[in-house]
Amino acid sequence: MTSASEKLPRQPRCILITGGAGFIGSNFVHHWCNNYPEDRVVVLDALTYAGNYKNLAPLAGHKNFRFVQGDICNRPMVEALFKEEPIDTVAHFAAESHVDRSILGPDAFVRTNVVGTFTLLDSFRHHWEHQGALENFRFLHVSTDEVYGSLGPDDAGFSETTPYAPNSPYSASKAGSDHLARAYYHTYGMPTLITNCSNNYGPYHFPEKLIPLMCINILLGKSLPVYGDGQNIRDWLYVEDHCRALDVVINQGQPGETYNIGGNNEVKNIDLVNKLCELMNELAPELPVRPAQELITFVKDRPGHDRRYAIDASKIQTELGWTPAETVEGGLRRTIEWYLTHRDWWQPLLSEEYQAYYQKVYA
Ligand code: NAD
Ligand code: DAU
């Protein structure tokens, strides 16, 4: 018999990671494989413009790792995967994730984020019920702080009870998917967990987002487009800290609960861009334009641009013991070093398709 003070050995999981070839998903796949080598990891990713198999290349050939290229909206394929693999855990990252693209073309956001999440939830429900509704099953739905809308300068940070008020097609589609994940717990008792996280940054971040876009433009000597007056505020979290938070939510979180995750690092966009310029001036051996600050250009604002996001992460801190470890200064240095040493990763992403997108947003 095991006494209460003795820890039972951890049971290996078989985890399906959707969107595992994207930015946060691929960081999470590496985190999981490094920390739980005994687990089976199945990645399902459609490899859209934002997905990159190279992010996972070091894992190819590992006996506990499988990559499946496929669309989460394809129900027969998703159901077949649940039959083929002994999956007990889903970490659902797959999404259309960029606000500016959701303004240009919202259709794909509703399809993947709402219909795709529904397809996964419902297929997992059948699988879970078929297996006898086992208690160790988990469905983690990875979401965003943007579902809560925009804060005023003196408002408290978003907590798990802040009412939803999404402002962009992206955040509205994520809000819809959060409500579905919540409903599957309340209606069917399916063990779903929801996380709402602030802005991430770090390795494998696609060039369209603020931090990689600025790093790459500085290296290429291109202008640094700051939307509006540059006074919008985001709460930045190093991606490794986010992965650790999701790990504790899967392993220790209470099914049916939501956990907000944030870096406690509120920064104005213009201050962040200036900091990136400063660090690039210091760390990059050669720059086409030096000091890089000369490249800063204020451009037309994003329509409906949320002014401020901030997270109150006290629930995950007190209940699950998670706190962010990385500072903004340290995280930005690590990120810049990564972009400096991984030109072969980001250069091919500046494709004709990407240039066409860039023209549409910034022309
Ligand atoms: P990303 O755009 O970098 O990656 C998305 C991944 O999903 C890509 O690999 C893409 O190929 C895949 N994908 C897209 N549509 C698919 C489909 N129909 N079927 C299968 N795969 C599909 O996104 P990210 O920044 O890594 O974000 C991951 C998740 O985290 C998203 O759900 C996003 O809403 C959420 N999130 C992101 C941030 C952030 O700062 N990036 C913050 C909080 C929450
Ligand atoms: O808050 C979490 C969200 O963070 C995630 O849910 C999204 O998936 C992720 O893309 C991110 O959304 P943002 O819109 O906050 O991130 P983005 O990097 O696009 O922009 C950050 C801020 O910088 C925002 O205020 C807009 C501004 N910006 C962005 C770009 C691309 C600029 O000023 N210029 C730019 O060129």
Short mmCIF file of C-alpha atoms and ligand atoms in Angstrom, two decimals:
data_model
loop_
_atom_site.label_atom_id
_atom_site.label_comp_id
_atom_site.label_asym_id
_atom_site.label_seq_id
_atom_site.Cartn_x
_atom_site.Cartn_y
_atom_site.Cartn_z
CA MET A 1 0.00 0.00 0.00
CA THR A 2 1.13 3.56 -0.73
CA SER A 3 1.00 5.95 2.21
CA ALA A 4 -0.50 9.41 1.64
CA SER A 5 2.95 11.02 1.91
CA GLU A 6 4.43 8.77 -0.82
CA LYS A 7 4.10 10.08 -4.39
CA LEU A 8 2.60 7.67 -6.91
CA PRO A 9 4.71 7.27 -10.07
CA ARG A 10 3.50 9.48 -12.93
CA GLN A 11 1.47 7.61 -15.54
CA PRO A 12 2.76 8.35 -19.05
CA ARG A 13 0.34 10.28 -21.25
CA CYS A 14 -0.40 10.14 -24.95
CA ILE A 15 -0.81 13.79 -25.86
CA LEU A 16 -2.25 15.22 -29.09
CA ILE A 17 -0.82 18.70 -29.71
CA THR A 18 -2.72 20.63 -32.37
CA GLY A 19 -0.93 23.55 -34.02
CA GLY A 20 2.36 22.06 -32.82
CA ALA A 21 4.28 23.41 -35.83
CA GLY A 22 3.39 27.03 -35.00
CA PHE A 23 5.11 29.44 -32.65
CA ILE A 24 3.86 28.51 -29.16
CA GLY A 25 2.85 24.99 -30.19
CA SER A 26 6.37 24.05 -31.32
CA ASN A 27 7.94 25.53 -28.18
CA PHE A 28 5.43 23.45 -26.19
CA VAL A 29 6.23 20.26 -28.15
CA HIS A 30 9.93 20.69 -27.29
CA HIS A 31 9.07 21.46 -23.67
CA TRP A 32 6.92 18.33 -23.39
CA CYS A 33 9.38 16.00 -25.15
CA ASN A 34 12.26 17.25 -22.96
CA ASN A 35 10.32 16.92 -19.71
CA TYR A 36 8.30 13.76 -20.40
CA PRO A 37 10.37 11.55 -22.73
CA GLU A 38 8.24 8.54 -21.70
CA ASP A 39 5.07 10.15 -23.16
CA ARG A 40 3.81 9.64 -26.71
CA VAL A 41 3.46 12.95 -28.57
CA VAL A 42 1.26 13.26 -31.66
CA VAL A 43 1.28 16.61 -33.46
CA LEU A 44 -1.62 17.55 -35.75
CA ASP A 45 -0.98 20.63 -37.87
CA ALA A 46 -2.30 21.79 -41.25
CA LEU A 47 0.99 23.62 -41.99
CA THR A 48 -0.71 26.85 -43.00
CA TYR A 49 1.52 29.85 -43.77
CA ALA A 50 2.18 30.06 -39.98
CA GLY A 51 3.11 26.40 -39.50
CA ASN A 52 6.65 25.24 -40.14
CA TYR A 53 7.74 21.61 -39.98
CA LYS A 54 11.35 22.78 -39.54
CA ASN A 55 10.40 23.82 -35.98
CA LEU A 56 9.99 20.13 -35.15
CA ALA A 57 12.71 18.66 -37.36
CA PRO A 58 14.98 17.60 -34.43
CA LEU A 59 12.22 15.23 -33.26
CA ALA A 60 11.77 13.40 -36.57
CA GLY A 61 12.43 9.68 -36.20
CA HIS A 62 11.95 9.58 -32.40
CA LYS A 63 9.87 6.50 -31.60
CA ASN A 64 7.50 8.39 -29.28
CA PHE A 65 6.87 11.23 -31.73
CA ARG A 66 4.48 11.37 -34.68
CA PHE A 67 3.65 14.30 -36.97
CA VAL A 68 0.37 14.33 -38.89
CA GLN A 69 -0.32 17.01 -41.47
CA GLY A 70 -4.06 17.65 -41.33
CA ASP A 71 -6.86 20.11 -40.74
CA ILE A 72 -8.68 20.17 -37.38
CA CYS A 73 -11.94 20.82 -39.30
CA ASN A 74 -11.63 17.42 -41.03
CA ARG A 75 -13.79 15.31 -38.73
CA PRO A 76 -13.21 11.87 -40.28
CA MET A 77 -9.44 12.41 -40.08
CA VAL A 78 -9.62 13.67 -36.47
CA GLU A 79 -11.83 10.73 -35.45
CA ALA A 80 -9.47 8.27 -37.15
CA LEU A 81 -6.55 9.75 -35.19
CA PHE A 82 -8.39 9.19 -31.89
CA LYS A 83 -8.90 5.55 -32.94
CA GLU A 84 -5.31 5.00 -34.07
CA GLU A 85 -3.56 6.54 -31.07
CA PRO A 86 -4.26 5.97 -27.34
CA ILE A 87 -4.73 9.71 -26.79
CA ASP A 88 -5.76 10.75 -23.27
CA THR A 89 -4.70 14.42 -23.43
CA VAL A 90 -5.23 17.19 -25.98
CA ALA A 91 -3.31 20.48 -25.96
CA HIS A 92 -5.15 22.58 -28.51
CA PHE A 93 -3.08 25.42 -30.02
CA ALA A 94 -4.18 25.26 -33.68
CA ALA A 95 -5.71 28.57 -34.69
CA GLU A 96 -5.54 31.51 -37.02
CA SER A 97 -3.72 33.85 -34.65
CA HIS A 98 -2.94 37.22 -36.24
CA VAL A 99 -5.31 40.16 -35.59
CA ASP A 100 -4.34 42.08 -38.77
CA ARG A 101 -5.10 39.02 -40.95
CA SER A 102 -8.47 38.63 -39.20
CA ILE A 103 -9.33 42.18 -40.26
CA LEU A 104 -8.36 41.48 -43.88
CA GLY A 105 -10.15 38.10 -44.03
CA PRO A 106 -12.19 36.86 -41.06
CA ASP A 107 -13.55 33.70 -42.76
CA ALA A 108 -10.56 31.49 -41.97
CA PHE A 109 -10.72 32.60 -38.32
CA VAL A 110 -14.32 31.51 -37.87
CA ARG A 111 -13.63 28.26 -39.70
CA THR A 112 -10.51 27.15 -37.82
CA ASN A 113 -11.02 28.78 -34.44
CA VAL A 114 -14.74 28.07 -34.01
CA VAL A 115 -15.60 25.14 -36.29
CA GLY A 116 -12.19 23.49 -35.86
CA THR A 117 -12.33 23.73 -32.07
CA PHE A 118 -15.88 22.35 -32.09
CA THR A 119 -14.76 19.44 -34.30
CA LEU A 120 -11.94 18.58 -31.90
CA LEU A 121 -14.07 18.94 -28.78
CA ASP A 122 -16.87 16.78 -30.13
CA SER A 123 -14.55 14.09 -31.54
CA PHE A 124 -12.67 13.99 -28.22
CA ARG A 125 -16.00 13.69 -26.33
CA HIS A 126 -16.95 10.56 -28.32
CA HIS A 127 -13.47 9.12 -27.81
CA TRP A 128 -13.52 9.88 -24.06
CA GLU A 129 -17.02 8.42 -23.59
CA HIS A 130 -16.05 5.35 -25.63
CA GLN A 131 -13.07 4.80 -23.29
CA GLY A 132 -15.38 4.91 -20.24
CA ALA A 133 -15.09 8.65 -19.45
CA LEU A 134 -11.79 8.06 -17.65
CA GLU A 135 -10.77 10.62 -15.03
CA ASN A 136 -7.22 11.13 -16.23
CA PHE A 137 -8.32 12.51 -19.64
CA ARG A 138 -7.72 16.24 -20.25
CA PHE A 139 -8.57 18.71 -23.02
CA LEU A 140 -6.56 21.95 -22.70
CA HIS A 141 -7.92 24.80 -24.81
CA VAL A 142 -5.21 27.45 -25.27
CA SER A 143 -6.72 30.91 -25.57
CA THR A 144 -5.93 34.57 -25.31
CA ASP A 145 -6.42 37.61 -23.07
CA GLU A 146 -7.89 39.44 -26.10
CA VAL A 147 -11.31 37.85 -25.39
CA TYR A 148 -11.67 40.33 -22.49
CA GLY A 149 -11.41 43.41 -24.73
CA SER A 150 -9.47 46.55 -23.90
CA LEU A 151 -8.53 48.12 -20.54
CA GLY A 152 -8.42 51.77 -19.52
CA PRO A 153 -5.17 53.16 -18.06
CA ASP A 154 -6.18 52.59 -14.41
CA ASP A 155 -8.24 49.40 -14.74
CA ALA A 156 -7.20 46.27 -12.86
CA GLY A 157 -5.79 43.44 -14.99
CA PHE A 158 -8.10 40.83 -16.57
CA SER A 159 -9.10 38.10 -14.11
CA GLU A 160 -10.91 34.83 -14.82
CA THR A 161 -14.23 36.52 -13.99
CA THR A 162 -13.79 39.57 -16.25
CA PRO A 163 -16.73 39.63 -18.71
CA TYR A 164 -15.91 38.78 -22.32
CA ALA A 165 -15.82 41.77 -24.73
CA PRO A 166 -13.85 40.72 -27.83
CA ASN A 167 -13.18 43.53 -30.33
CA SER A 168 -11.58 41.92 -33.40
CA PRO A 169 -12.73 39.02 -35.59
CA TYR A 170 -9.74 37.10 -34.17
CA SER A 171 -10.69 37.65 -30.53
CA ALA A 172 -14.39 37.08 -31.25
CA SER A 173 -13.59 33.71 -32.84
CA LYS A 174 -11.39 32.75 -29.87
CA ALA A 175 -14.16 33.82 -27.48
CA GLY A 176 -16.59 31.55 -29.36
CA SER A 177 -14.19 28.62 -29.00
CA ASP A 178 -13.70 29.34 -25.27
CA HIS A 179 -17.46 29.20 -24.75
CA LEU A 180 -17.63 25.83 -26.51
CA ALA A 181 -14.82 24.40 -24.35
CA ARG A 182 -16.60 25.67 -21.23
CA ALA A 183 -19.95 24.21 -22.38
CA TYR A 184 -18.42 20.75 -22.95
CA TYR A 185 -17.45 20.63 -19.28
CA HIS A 186 -20.78 21.91 -18.00
CA THR A 187 -22.96 19.80 -20.29
CA TYR A 188 -21.01 16.56 -20.69
CA GLY A 189 -18.61 16.69 -17.75
CA MET A 190 -15.75 16.45 -20.25
CA PRO A 191 -12.52 17.47 -18.45
CA THR A 192 -11.73 20.68 -20.33
CA LEU A 193 -9.32 23.35 -19.08
CA ILE A 194 -9.07 26.85 -20.55
CA THR A 195 -6.09 29.20 -20.38
CA ASN A 196 -6.14 32.87 -21.42
CA CYS A 197 -2.66 34.21 -21.95
CA SER A 198 -1.07 37.55 -22.77
CA ASN A 199 1.37 38.32 -25.63
CA ASN A 200 4.13 35.74 -26.06
CA TYR A 201 7.55 36.22 -27.62
CA GLY A 202 10.64 34.08 -28.22
CA PRO A 203 12.04 31.62 -30.81
CA TYR A 204 9.99 30.41 -33.82
CA HIS A 205 7.74 33.51 -33.79
CA PHE A 206 6.40 34.14 -37.32
CA PRO A 207 7.71 37.43 -38.83
CA GLU A 208 4.28 39.14 -39.04
CA LYS A 209 4.05 39.75 -35.25
CA LEU A 210 5.43 42.89 -33.58
CA ILE A 211 8.68 41.61 -32.02
CA PRO A 212 9.98 39.41 -34.88
CA LEU A 213 8.82 41.97 -37.45
CA MET A 214 10.84 44.72 -35.76
CA CYS A 215 13.92 42.47 -35.29
CA ILE A 216 13.89 41.40 -38.93
CA ASN A 217 13.24 44.91 -40.28
CA ILE A 218 16.14 46.28 -38.21
CA LEU A 219 18.42 43.59 -39.69
CA LEU A 220 17.21 44.45 -43.21
CA GLY A 221 17.32 48.23 -42.70
CA LYS A 222 13.56 48.53 -43.35
CA SER A 223 11.26 51.00 -41.63
CA LEU A 224 9.74 50.00 -38.26
CA PRO A 225 5.97 50.58 -38.57
CA VAL A 226 4.46 51.60 -35.21
CA TYR A 227 0.66 51.74 -35.32
CA GLY A 228 -1.11 54.94 -34.24
CA ASP A 229 0.61 56.85 -31.42
CA GLY A 230 2.56 53.81 -30.16
CA GLN A 231 1.00 54.18 -26.69
CA ASN A 232 -0.88 50.83 -26.76
CA ILE A 233 0.17 48.51 -23.96
CA ARG A 234 0.74 44.75 -24.04
CA ASP A 235 1.76 42.38 -21.21
CA TRP A 236 4.73 40.38 -22.58
CA LEU A 237 5.48 36.79 -21.56
CA TYR A 238 8.49 34.76 -22.66
CA VAL A 239 7.17 31.68 -24.46
CA GLU A 240 9.04 29.20 -22.21
CA ASP A 241 7.18 30.60 -19.21
CA HIS A 242 3.88 30.08 -21.03
CA CYS A 243 4.82 26.44 -21.79
CA ARG A 244 5.61 25.82 -18.10
CA ALA A 245 2.26 27.32 -17.15
CA LEU A 246 0.38 25.05 -19.58
CA ASP A 247 2.30 22.06 -18.20
CA VAL A 248 1.10 22.78 -14.64
CA VAL A 249 -2.45 23.37 -15.86
CA ILE A 250 -2.53 19.97 -17.61
CA ASN A 251 -0.93 18.14 -14.70
CA GLN A 252 -2.48 19.95 -11.73
CA GLY A 253 -5.34 22.12 -13.01
CA GLN A 254 -8.94 21.51 -11.99
CA PRO A 255 -11.15 20.38 -14.92
CA GLY A 256 -13.77 22.98 -15.82
CA GLU A 257 -11.54 25.84 -14.63
CA THR A 258 -10.02 28.77 -16.46
CA TYR A 259 -6.52 30.05 -15.66
CA ASN A 260 -5.20 33.46 -16.77
CA ILE A 261 -1.49 33.57 -17.61
CA GLY A 262 0.56 36.76 -17.88
CA GLY A 263 4.08 38.10 -17.60
CA ASN A 264 3.40 41.03 -15.29
CA ASN A 265 5.37 42.99 -17.87
CA GLU A 266 3.24 45.82 -19.24
CA VAL A 267 5.11 47.82 -21.89
CA LYS A 268 4.01 50.55 -24.33
CA ASN A 269 4.63 49.55 -27.94
CA ILE A 270 6.89 52.51 -28.62
CA ASP A 271 9.00 51.74 -25.54
CA LEU A 272 9.30 48.13 -26.63
CA VAL A 273 10.41 49.12 -30.15
CA ASN A 274 12.96 51.55 -28.72
CA LYS A 275 14.28 48.81 -26.41
CA LEU A 276 14.60 46.42 -29.38
CA CYS A 277 16.54 49.08 -31.30
CA GLU A 278 18.84 49.65 -28.33
CA LEU A 279 19.54 45.92 -27.93
CA MET A 280 20.05 45.44 -31.68
CA ASN A 281 22.55 48.35 -31.75
CA GLU A 282 24.43 46.51 -29.00
CA LEU A 283 24.13 42.88 -30.16
CA ALA A 284 24.12 42.93 -33.98
CA PRO A 285 27.62 43.18 -35.45
CA GLU A 286 26.44 44.83 -38.67
CA LEU A 287 23.30 46.90 -39.23
CA PRO A 288 22.35 48.66 -42.48
CA VAL A 289 21.08 51.65 -40.44
CA ARG A 290 22.62 52.56 -37.09
CA PRO A 291 21.27 53.62 -34.66
CA ALA A 292 18.25 51.47 -35.51
CA GLN A 293 15.92 54.04 -33.87
CA GLU A 294 16.21 56.08 -37.10
CA LEU A 295 13.96 53.47 -38.76
CA ILE A 296 10.96 54.07 -36.45
CA THR A 297 7.94 55.28 -38.46
CA PHE A 298 4.44 55.96 -37.13
CA VAL A 299 1.83 54.51 -39.49
CA LYS A 300 -1.97 54.37 -39.76
CA ASP A 301 -3.53 52.67 -36.73
CA ARG A 302 -4.95 49.13 -36.74
CA PRO A 303 -8.79 49.40 -37.00
CA GLY A 304 -10.38 48.79 -33.59
CA HIS A 305 -6.91 48.61 -31.99
CA ASP A 306 -7.22 47.53 -28.32
CA ARG A 307 -5.48 50.08 -26.11
CA ARG A 308 -4.26 48.04 -23.17
CA TYR A 309 -4.04 44.42 -22.03
CA ALA A 310 -2.92 43.32 -18.56
CA ILE A 311 -3.37 40.02 -16.77
CA ASP A 312 -4.08 39.30 -13.15
CA ALA A 313 -2.34 35.92 -12.84
CA SER A 314 -2.94 35.48 -9.10
CA LYS A 315 -5.15 32.38 -9.53
CA ILE A 316 -2.54 30.24 -11.29
CA GLN A 317 0.12 31.58 -8.91
CA THR A 318 -1.72 30.78 -5.70
CA GLU A 319 -3.51 27.58 -6.79
CA LEU A 320 -0.85 25.95 -8.97
CA GLY A 321 2.34 27.69 -7.87
CA TRP A 322 3.31 29.04 -11.30
CA THR A 323 5.15 32.34 -11.74
CA PRO A 324 6.96 33.73 -14.78
CA ALA A 325 10.75 33.43 -14.54
CA GLU A 326 12.05 35.59 -17.41
CA THR A 327 12.36 39.40 -17.35
CA VAL A 328 11.56 41.51 -20.44
CA GLU A 329 15.21 42.57 -20.74
CA GLY A 330 16.45 38.95 -20.48
CA GLY A 331 13.75 37.56 -22.76
CA LEU A 332 14.33 40.20 -25.44
CA ARG A 333 18.08 39.53 -25.39
CA ARG A 334 17.48 35.78 -25.82
CA THR A 335 14.98 36.44 -28.61
CA ILE A 336 17.30 38.80 -30.49
CA GLU A 337 20.20 36.33 -30.17
CA TRP A 338 17.90 33.66 -31.65
CA TYR A 339 16.91 35.80 -34.67
CA LEU A 340 20.56 36.79 -35.18
CA THR A 341 21.65 33.14 -35.30
CA HIS A 342 18.62 31.76 -37.21
CA ARG A 343 18.57 33.80 -40.41
CA ASP A 344 18.14 30.49 -42.28
CA TRP A 345 14.85 30.03 -40.39
CA TRP A 346 13.25 33.43 -41.02
CA GLN A 347 14.67 34.44 -44.44
CA PRO A 348 12.62 31.83 -46.41
CA LEU A 349 9.44 32.99 -44.63
CA LEU A 350 9.67 36.40 -46.32
CA SER A 351 8.11 34.79 -49.39
CA GLU A 352 6.17 36.42 -52.23
CA GLU A 353 2.98 35.53 -50.39
CA TYR A 354 4.28 37.24 -47.26
CA GLN A 355 5.32 40.34 -49.25
CA ALA A 356 1.81 40.55 -50.73
CA TYR A 357 0.34 40.40 -47.22
CA TYR A 358 2.83 43.03 -46.03
CA GLN A 359 1.84 45.37 -48.87
CA LYS A 360 -1.84 45.05 -47.98
CA VAL A 361 -1.29 45.95 -44.31
CA TYR A 362 1.47 48.54 -44.59
CA ALA A 363 1.14 50.15 -48.05
P1 NAD B 1 0.66 30.46 -34.85
O1 NAD B 1 -0.15 31.23 -35.84
O2 NAD B 1 2.12 30.70 -34.76
O3 NAD B 1 0.46 28.89 -35.09
C1 NAD B 1 -0.78 28.34 -35.38
C2 NAD B 1 -0.54 26.91 -35.84
O4 NAD B 1 -1.83 26.31 -36.10
C3 NAD B 1 0.25 26.82 -37.14
O5 NAD B 1 1.22 25.81 -37.04
C4 NAD B 1 -0.80 26.44 -38.19
O6 NAD B 1 -0.29 25.67 -39.26
C5 NAD B 1 -1.79 25.65 -37.35
N1 NAD B 1 -3.14 25.67 -37.93
C6 NAD B 1 -3.84 26.75 -38.36
N2 NAD B 1 -5.04 26.36 -38.85
C7 NAD B 1 -5.10 25.01 -38.70
C8 NAD B 1 -6.08 24.03 -38.99
N3 NAD B 1 -7.27 24.36 -39.56
N4 NAD B 1 -5.83 22.73 -38.69
C9 NAD B 1 -4.64 22.38 -38.12
N5 NAD B 1 -3.66 23.28 -37.83
C10 NAD B 1 -3.90 24.57 -38.11
O7 NAD B 1 -0.05 30.72 -33.44
P2 NAD B 1 0.60 30.92 -32.00
O8 NAD B 1 1.00 32.33 -31.84
O9 NAD B 1 1.58 29.84 -31.77
O10 NAD B 1 -0.69 30.69 -31.09
C11 NAD B 1 -1.05 29.35 -30.68
C12 NAD B 1 -2.33 29.44 -29.87
O11 NAD B 1 -2.12 30.27 -28.72
C13 NAD B 1 -3.50 30.08 -30.62
O12 NAD B 1 -4.66 29.39 -30.28
C14 NAD B 1 -3.56 31.52 -30.10
O13 NAD B 1 -4.87 32.00 -30.14
C15 NAD B 1 -3.07 31.32 -28.68
N6 NAD B 1 -2.38 32.48 -28.08
C16 NAD B 1 -1.35 33.09 -28.72
C17 NAD B 1 -0.65 34.13 -28.11
C18 NAD B 1 0.53 34.82 -28.77
O14 NAD B 1 1.02 35.81 -28.23
N7 NAD B 1 1.02 34.34 -29.89
C19 NAD B 1 -1.04 34.55 -26.84
C20 NAD B 1 -2.12 33.92 -26.21
C21 NAD B 1 -2.77 32.87 -26.84
O1 DAU B 2 -2.65 39.19 -26.30
C1 DAU B 2 -2.46 37.92 -26.85
C2 DAU B 2 -2.42 38.05 -28.36
O2 DAU B 2 -1.18 38.65 -28.68
C3 DAU B 2 -2.59 36.72 -29.08
O3 DAU B 2 -3.86 36.20 -28.81
C4 DAU B 2 -2.41 36.91 -30.59
O4 DAU B 2 -2.46 35.64 -31.24
C5 DAU B 2 -1.06 37.54 -30.84
O5 DAU B 2 -0.90 37.79 -32.22
C6 DAU B 2 -0.94 38.86 -30.05
O6 DAU B 2 -1.85 39.85 -30.56
P1 DAU B 2 -1.43 41.39 -30.73
O7 DAU B 2 -2.30 42.01 -31.72
O8 DAU B 2 -1.30 42.04 -29.40
O9 DAU B 2 0.08 41.16 -31.27
P2 DAU B 2 0.91 41.86 -32.47
O10 DAU B 2 2.29 41.33 -32.37
O11 DAU B 2 0.22 41.76 -33.76
O12 DAU B 2 0.90 43.38 -32.01
C7 DAU B 2 1.39 43.80 -30.75
C8 DAU B 2 1.15 45.30 -30.62
O13 DAU B 2 1.99 45.97 -31.56
C9 DAU B 2 -0.26 45.72 -30.95
O14 DAU B 2 -0.62 46.81 -30.12
C10 DAU B 2 -0.18 46.20 -32.40
C11 DAU B 2 1.23 46.75 -32.49
N1 DAU B 2 1.89 46.62 -33.82
C12 DAU B 2 1.91 45.39 -34.40
C13 DAU B 2 2.51 45.22 -35.63
C14 DAU B 2 2.51 43.87 -36.31
C15 DAU B 2 2.51 47.72 -34.40
O15 DAU B 2 2.51 48.83 -33.83
N2 DAU B 2 3.10 47.54 -35.62
C16 DAU B 2 3.13 46.35 -36.27
O16 DAU B 2 3.67 46.27 -37.39
#
